[in-house]
mmCIF file of C-alpha atoms in Angstrom:
data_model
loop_
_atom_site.group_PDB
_atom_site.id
_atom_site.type_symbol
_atom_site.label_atom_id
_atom_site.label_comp_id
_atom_site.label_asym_id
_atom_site.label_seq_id
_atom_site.Cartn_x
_atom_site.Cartn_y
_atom_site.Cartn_z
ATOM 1 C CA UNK F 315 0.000 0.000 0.000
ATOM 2 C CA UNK F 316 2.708 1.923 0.977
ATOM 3 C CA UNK F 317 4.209 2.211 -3.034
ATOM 4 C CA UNK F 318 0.237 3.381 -4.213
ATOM 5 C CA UNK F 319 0.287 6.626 -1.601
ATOM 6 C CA UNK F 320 3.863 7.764 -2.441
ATOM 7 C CA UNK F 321 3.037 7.479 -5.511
ATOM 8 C CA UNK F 322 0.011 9.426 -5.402
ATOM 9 C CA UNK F 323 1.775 11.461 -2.943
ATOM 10 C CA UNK F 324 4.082 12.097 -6.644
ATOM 11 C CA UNK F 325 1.339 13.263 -8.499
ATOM 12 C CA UNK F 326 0.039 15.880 -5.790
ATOM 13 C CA UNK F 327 3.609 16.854 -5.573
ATOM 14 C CA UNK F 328 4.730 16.573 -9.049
ATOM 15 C CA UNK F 329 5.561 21.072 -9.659
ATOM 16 C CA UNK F 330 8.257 20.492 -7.166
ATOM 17 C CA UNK F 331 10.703 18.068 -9.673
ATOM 18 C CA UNK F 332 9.192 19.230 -12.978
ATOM 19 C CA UNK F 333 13.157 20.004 -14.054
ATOM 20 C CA UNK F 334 13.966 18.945 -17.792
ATOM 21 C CA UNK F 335 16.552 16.087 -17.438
ATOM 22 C CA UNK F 336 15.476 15.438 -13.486
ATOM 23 C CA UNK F 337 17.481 11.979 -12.313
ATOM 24 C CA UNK F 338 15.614 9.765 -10.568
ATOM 25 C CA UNK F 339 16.942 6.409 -9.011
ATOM 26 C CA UNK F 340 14.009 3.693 -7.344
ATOM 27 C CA UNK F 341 15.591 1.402 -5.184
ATOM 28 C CA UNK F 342 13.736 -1.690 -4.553
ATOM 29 C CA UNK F 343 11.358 -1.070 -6.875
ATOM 30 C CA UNK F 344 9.373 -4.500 -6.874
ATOM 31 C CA UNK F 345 7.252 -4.666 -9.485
ATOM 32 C CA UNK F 346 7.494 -0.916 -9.661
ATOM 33 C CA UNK F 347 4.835 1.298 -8.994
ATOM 34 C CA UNK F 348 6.189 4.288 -7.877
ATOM 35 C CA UNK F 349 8.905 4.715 -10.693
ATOM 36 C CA UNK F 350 6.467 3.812 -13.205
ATOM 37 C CA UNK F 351 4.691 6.803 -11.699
ATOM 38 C CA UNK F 352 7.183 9.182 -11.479
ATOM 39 C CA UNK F 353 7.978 8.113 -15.311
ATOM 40 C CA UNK F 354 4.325 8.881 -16.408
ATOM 41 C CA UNK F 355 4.175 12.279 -13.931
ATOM 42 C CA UNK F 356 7.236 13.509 -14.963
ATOM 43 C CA UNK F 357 7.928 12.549 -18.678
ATOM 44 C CA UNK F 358 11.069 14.689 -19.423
ATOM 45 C CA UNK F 359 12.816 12.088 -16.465
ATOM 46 C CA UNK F 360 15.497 9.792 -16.656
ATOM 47 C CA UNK F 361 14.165 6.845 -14.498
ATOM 48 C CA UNK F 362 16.219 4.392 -13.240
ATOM 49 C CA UNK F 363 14.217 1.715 -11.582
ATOM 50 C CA UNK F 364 16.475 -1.143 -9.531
ATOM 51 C CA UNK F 365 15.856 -4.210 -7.690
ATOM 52 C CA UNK F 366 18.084 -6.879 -6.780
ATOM 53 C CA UNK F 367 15.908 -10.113 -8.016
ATOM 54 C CA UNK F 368 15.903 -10.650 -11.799
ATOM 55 C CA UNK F 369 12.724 -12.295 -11.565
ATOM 56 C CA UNK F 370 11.368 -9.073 -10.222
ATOM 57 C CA UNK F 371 13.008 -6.883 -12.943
ATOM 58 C CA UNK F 372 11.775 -8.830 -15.656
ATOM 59 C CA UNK F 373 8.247 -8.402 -13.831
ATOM 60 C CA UNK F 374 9.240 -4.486 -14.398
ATOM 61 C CA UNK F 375 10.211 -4.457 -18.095
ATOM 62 C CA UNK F 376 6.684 -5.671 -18.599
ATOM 63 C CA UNK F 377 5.212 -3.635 -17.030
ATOM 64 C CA UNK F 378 7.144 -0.615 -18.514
ATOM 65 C CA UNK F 379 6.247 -2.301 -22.049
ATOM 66 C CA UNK F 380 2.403 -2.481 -20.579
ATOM 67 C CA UNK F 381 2.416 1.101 -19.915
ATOM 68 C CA UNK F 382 4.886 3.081 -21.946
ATOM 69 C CA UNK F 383 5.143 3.377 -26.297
ATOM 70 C CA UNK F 384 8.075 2.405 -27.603
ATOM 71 C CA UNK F 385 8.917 5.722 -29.316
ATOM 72 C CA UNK F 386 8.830 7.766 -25.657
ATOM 73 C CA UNK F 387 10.720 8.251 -22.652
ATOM 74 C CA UNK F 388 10.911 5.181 -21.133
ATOM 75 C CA UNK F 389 12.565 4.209 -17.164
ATOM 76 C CA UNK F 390 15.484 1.864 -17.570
ATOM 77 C CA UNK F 391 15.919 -1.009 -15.269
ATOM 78 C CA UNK F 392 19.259 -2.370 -13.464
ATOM 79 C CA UNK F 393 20.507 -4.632 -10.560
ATOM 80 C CA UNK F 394 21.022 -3.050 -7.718
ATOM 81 C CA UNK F 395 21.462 -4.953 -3.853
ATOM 82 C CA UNK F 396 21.683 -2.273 -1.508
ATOM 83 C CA UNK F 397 21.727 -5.204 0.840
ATOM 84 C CA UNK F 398 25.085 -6.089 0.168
ATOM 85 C CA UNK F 399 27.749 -3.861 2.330
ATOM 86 C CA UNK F 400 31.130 -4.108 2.038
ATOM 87 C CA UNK F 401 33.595 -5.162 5.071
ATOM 88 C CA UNK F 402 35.447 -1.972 4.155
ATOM 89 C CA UNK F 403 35.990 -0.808 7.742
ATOM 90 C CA UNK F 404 34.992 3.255 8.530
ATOM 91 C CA UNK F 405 38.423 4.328 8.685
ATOM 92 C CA UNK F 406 39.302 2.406 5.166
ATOM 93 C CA UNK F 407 36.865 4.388 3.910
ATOM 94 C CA UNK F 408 37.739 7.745 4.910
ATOM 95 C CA UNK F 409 40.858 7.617 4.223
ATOM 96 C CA UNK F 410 39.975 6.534 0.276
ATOM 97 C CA UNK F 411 37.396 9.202 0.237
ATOM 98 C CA UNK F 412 40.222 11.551 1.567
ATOM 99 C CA UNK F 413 42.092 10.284 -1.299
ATOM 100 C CA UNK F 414 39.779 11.652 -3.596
ATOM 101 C CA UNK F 415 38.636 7.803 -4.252
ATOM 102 C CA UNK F 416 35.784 5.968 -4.165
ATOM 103 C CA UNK F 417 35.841 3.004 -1.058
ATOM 104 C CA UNK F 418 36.188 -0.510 -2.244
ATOM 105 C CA UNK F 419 32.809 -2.443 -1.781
ATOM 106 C CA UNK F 420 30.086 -3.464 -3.810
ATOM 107 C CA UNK F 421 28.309 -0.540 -5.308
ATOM 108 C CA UNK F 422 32.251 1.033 -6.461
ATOM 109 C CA UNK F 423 31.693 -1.254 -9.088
ATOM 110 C CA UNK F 424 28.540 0.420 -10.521
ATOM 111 C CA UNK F 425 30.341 3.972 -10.094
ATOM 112 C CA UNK F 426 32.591 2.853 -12.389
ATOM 113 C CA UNK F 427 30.800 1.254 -14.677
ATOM 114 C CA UNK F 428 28.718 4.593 -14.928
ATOM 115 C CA UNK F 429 25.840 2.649 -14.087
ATOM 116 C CA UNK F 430 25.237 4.657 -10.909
ATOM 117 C CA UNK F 431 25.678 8.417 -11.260
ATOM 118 C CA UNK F 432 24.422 11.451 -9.142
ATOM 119 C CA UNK F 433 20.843 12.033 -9.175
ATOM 120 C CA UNK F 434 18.418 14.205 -8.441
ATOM 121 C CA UNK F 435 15.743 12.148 -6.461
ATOM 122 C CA UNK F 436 16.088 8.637 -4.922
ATOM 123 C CA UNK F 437 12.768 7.318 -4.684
ATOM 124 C CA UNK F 438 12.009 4.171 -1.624
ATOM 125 C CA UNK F 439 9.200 2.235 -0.484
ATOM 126 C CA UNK F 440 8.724 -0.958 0.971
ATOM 127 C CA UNK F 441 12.097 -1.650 0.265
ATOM 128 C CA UNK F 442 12.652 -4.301 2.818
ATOM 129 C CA UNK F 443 11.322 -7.628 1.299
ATOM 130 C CA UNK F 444 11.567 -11.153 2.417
ATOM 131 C CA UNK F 445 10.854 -14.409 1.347
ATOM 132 C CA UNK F 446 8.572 -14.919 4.727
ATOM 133 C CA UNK F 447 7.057 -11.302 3.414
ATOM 134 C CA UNK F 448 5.014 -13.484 0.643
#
């Protein structure tokens, strides 16, 4: 229920990220309700809509084929486990980021891949999932 008020929550809202080229990353976006809202509310967006379950993003490339035409602005899909932390301790960290690099762990690898850049709006909800969930 959660996914259906934020994203109504989006459309009441929507004046406030009406930016051309607004970036927008969902993070466990299930079978994606709120990014395929913000894609439809804000057309001029770059949606990014991530889960970590391939099952569950193939669930979401249907839908986006369900609800957008081919020849528009579409939301993009990718693999993302926020889940998965790296044993990088704190001060590892800071001292890379002191550096001017990025700390080893997991997501580095989507930094550098350019698969993970800034953006503008991170959308969540009911991000935590678990098998005992269904």
């Amino acid at each position: 229920d959660a996914s259906v008020i934020f994203a109504a929550w989006l459309g009441e809202n929507r004046l406030q990220y009406m930016a051309n080229g607004l970036r927008v990353l969902e993070i466990g976006a299930g079978l994606g309700v709120v990014g395929l809202a913000a894609a439809k509310i804000l057309p001029s967006a770059h949606v990014l809509m991530t889960d970590y379950d391939p099952s569950v993003l193939d669930v979401i490339e249907t839908n986006i084929a369900a609800n957008f035409a081919e020849k528009c602005m579409r939301p993009q899909t990718g693999t993302l486990d926020f889940r998965d932390f790296s044993p990088v301790s704190r001060a590892e960290a800071t001292e890379a980021l002191a550096r001017g690099e990025l700390p080893a762990g997991p997501l580095r690898k989507h930094v550098e891949a350019k698969q993970l850049q800034a953006f503008d709006l991170i959308l969540a909800s009911d991000v935590v999932y678990d098998s005992y969930h269904g």
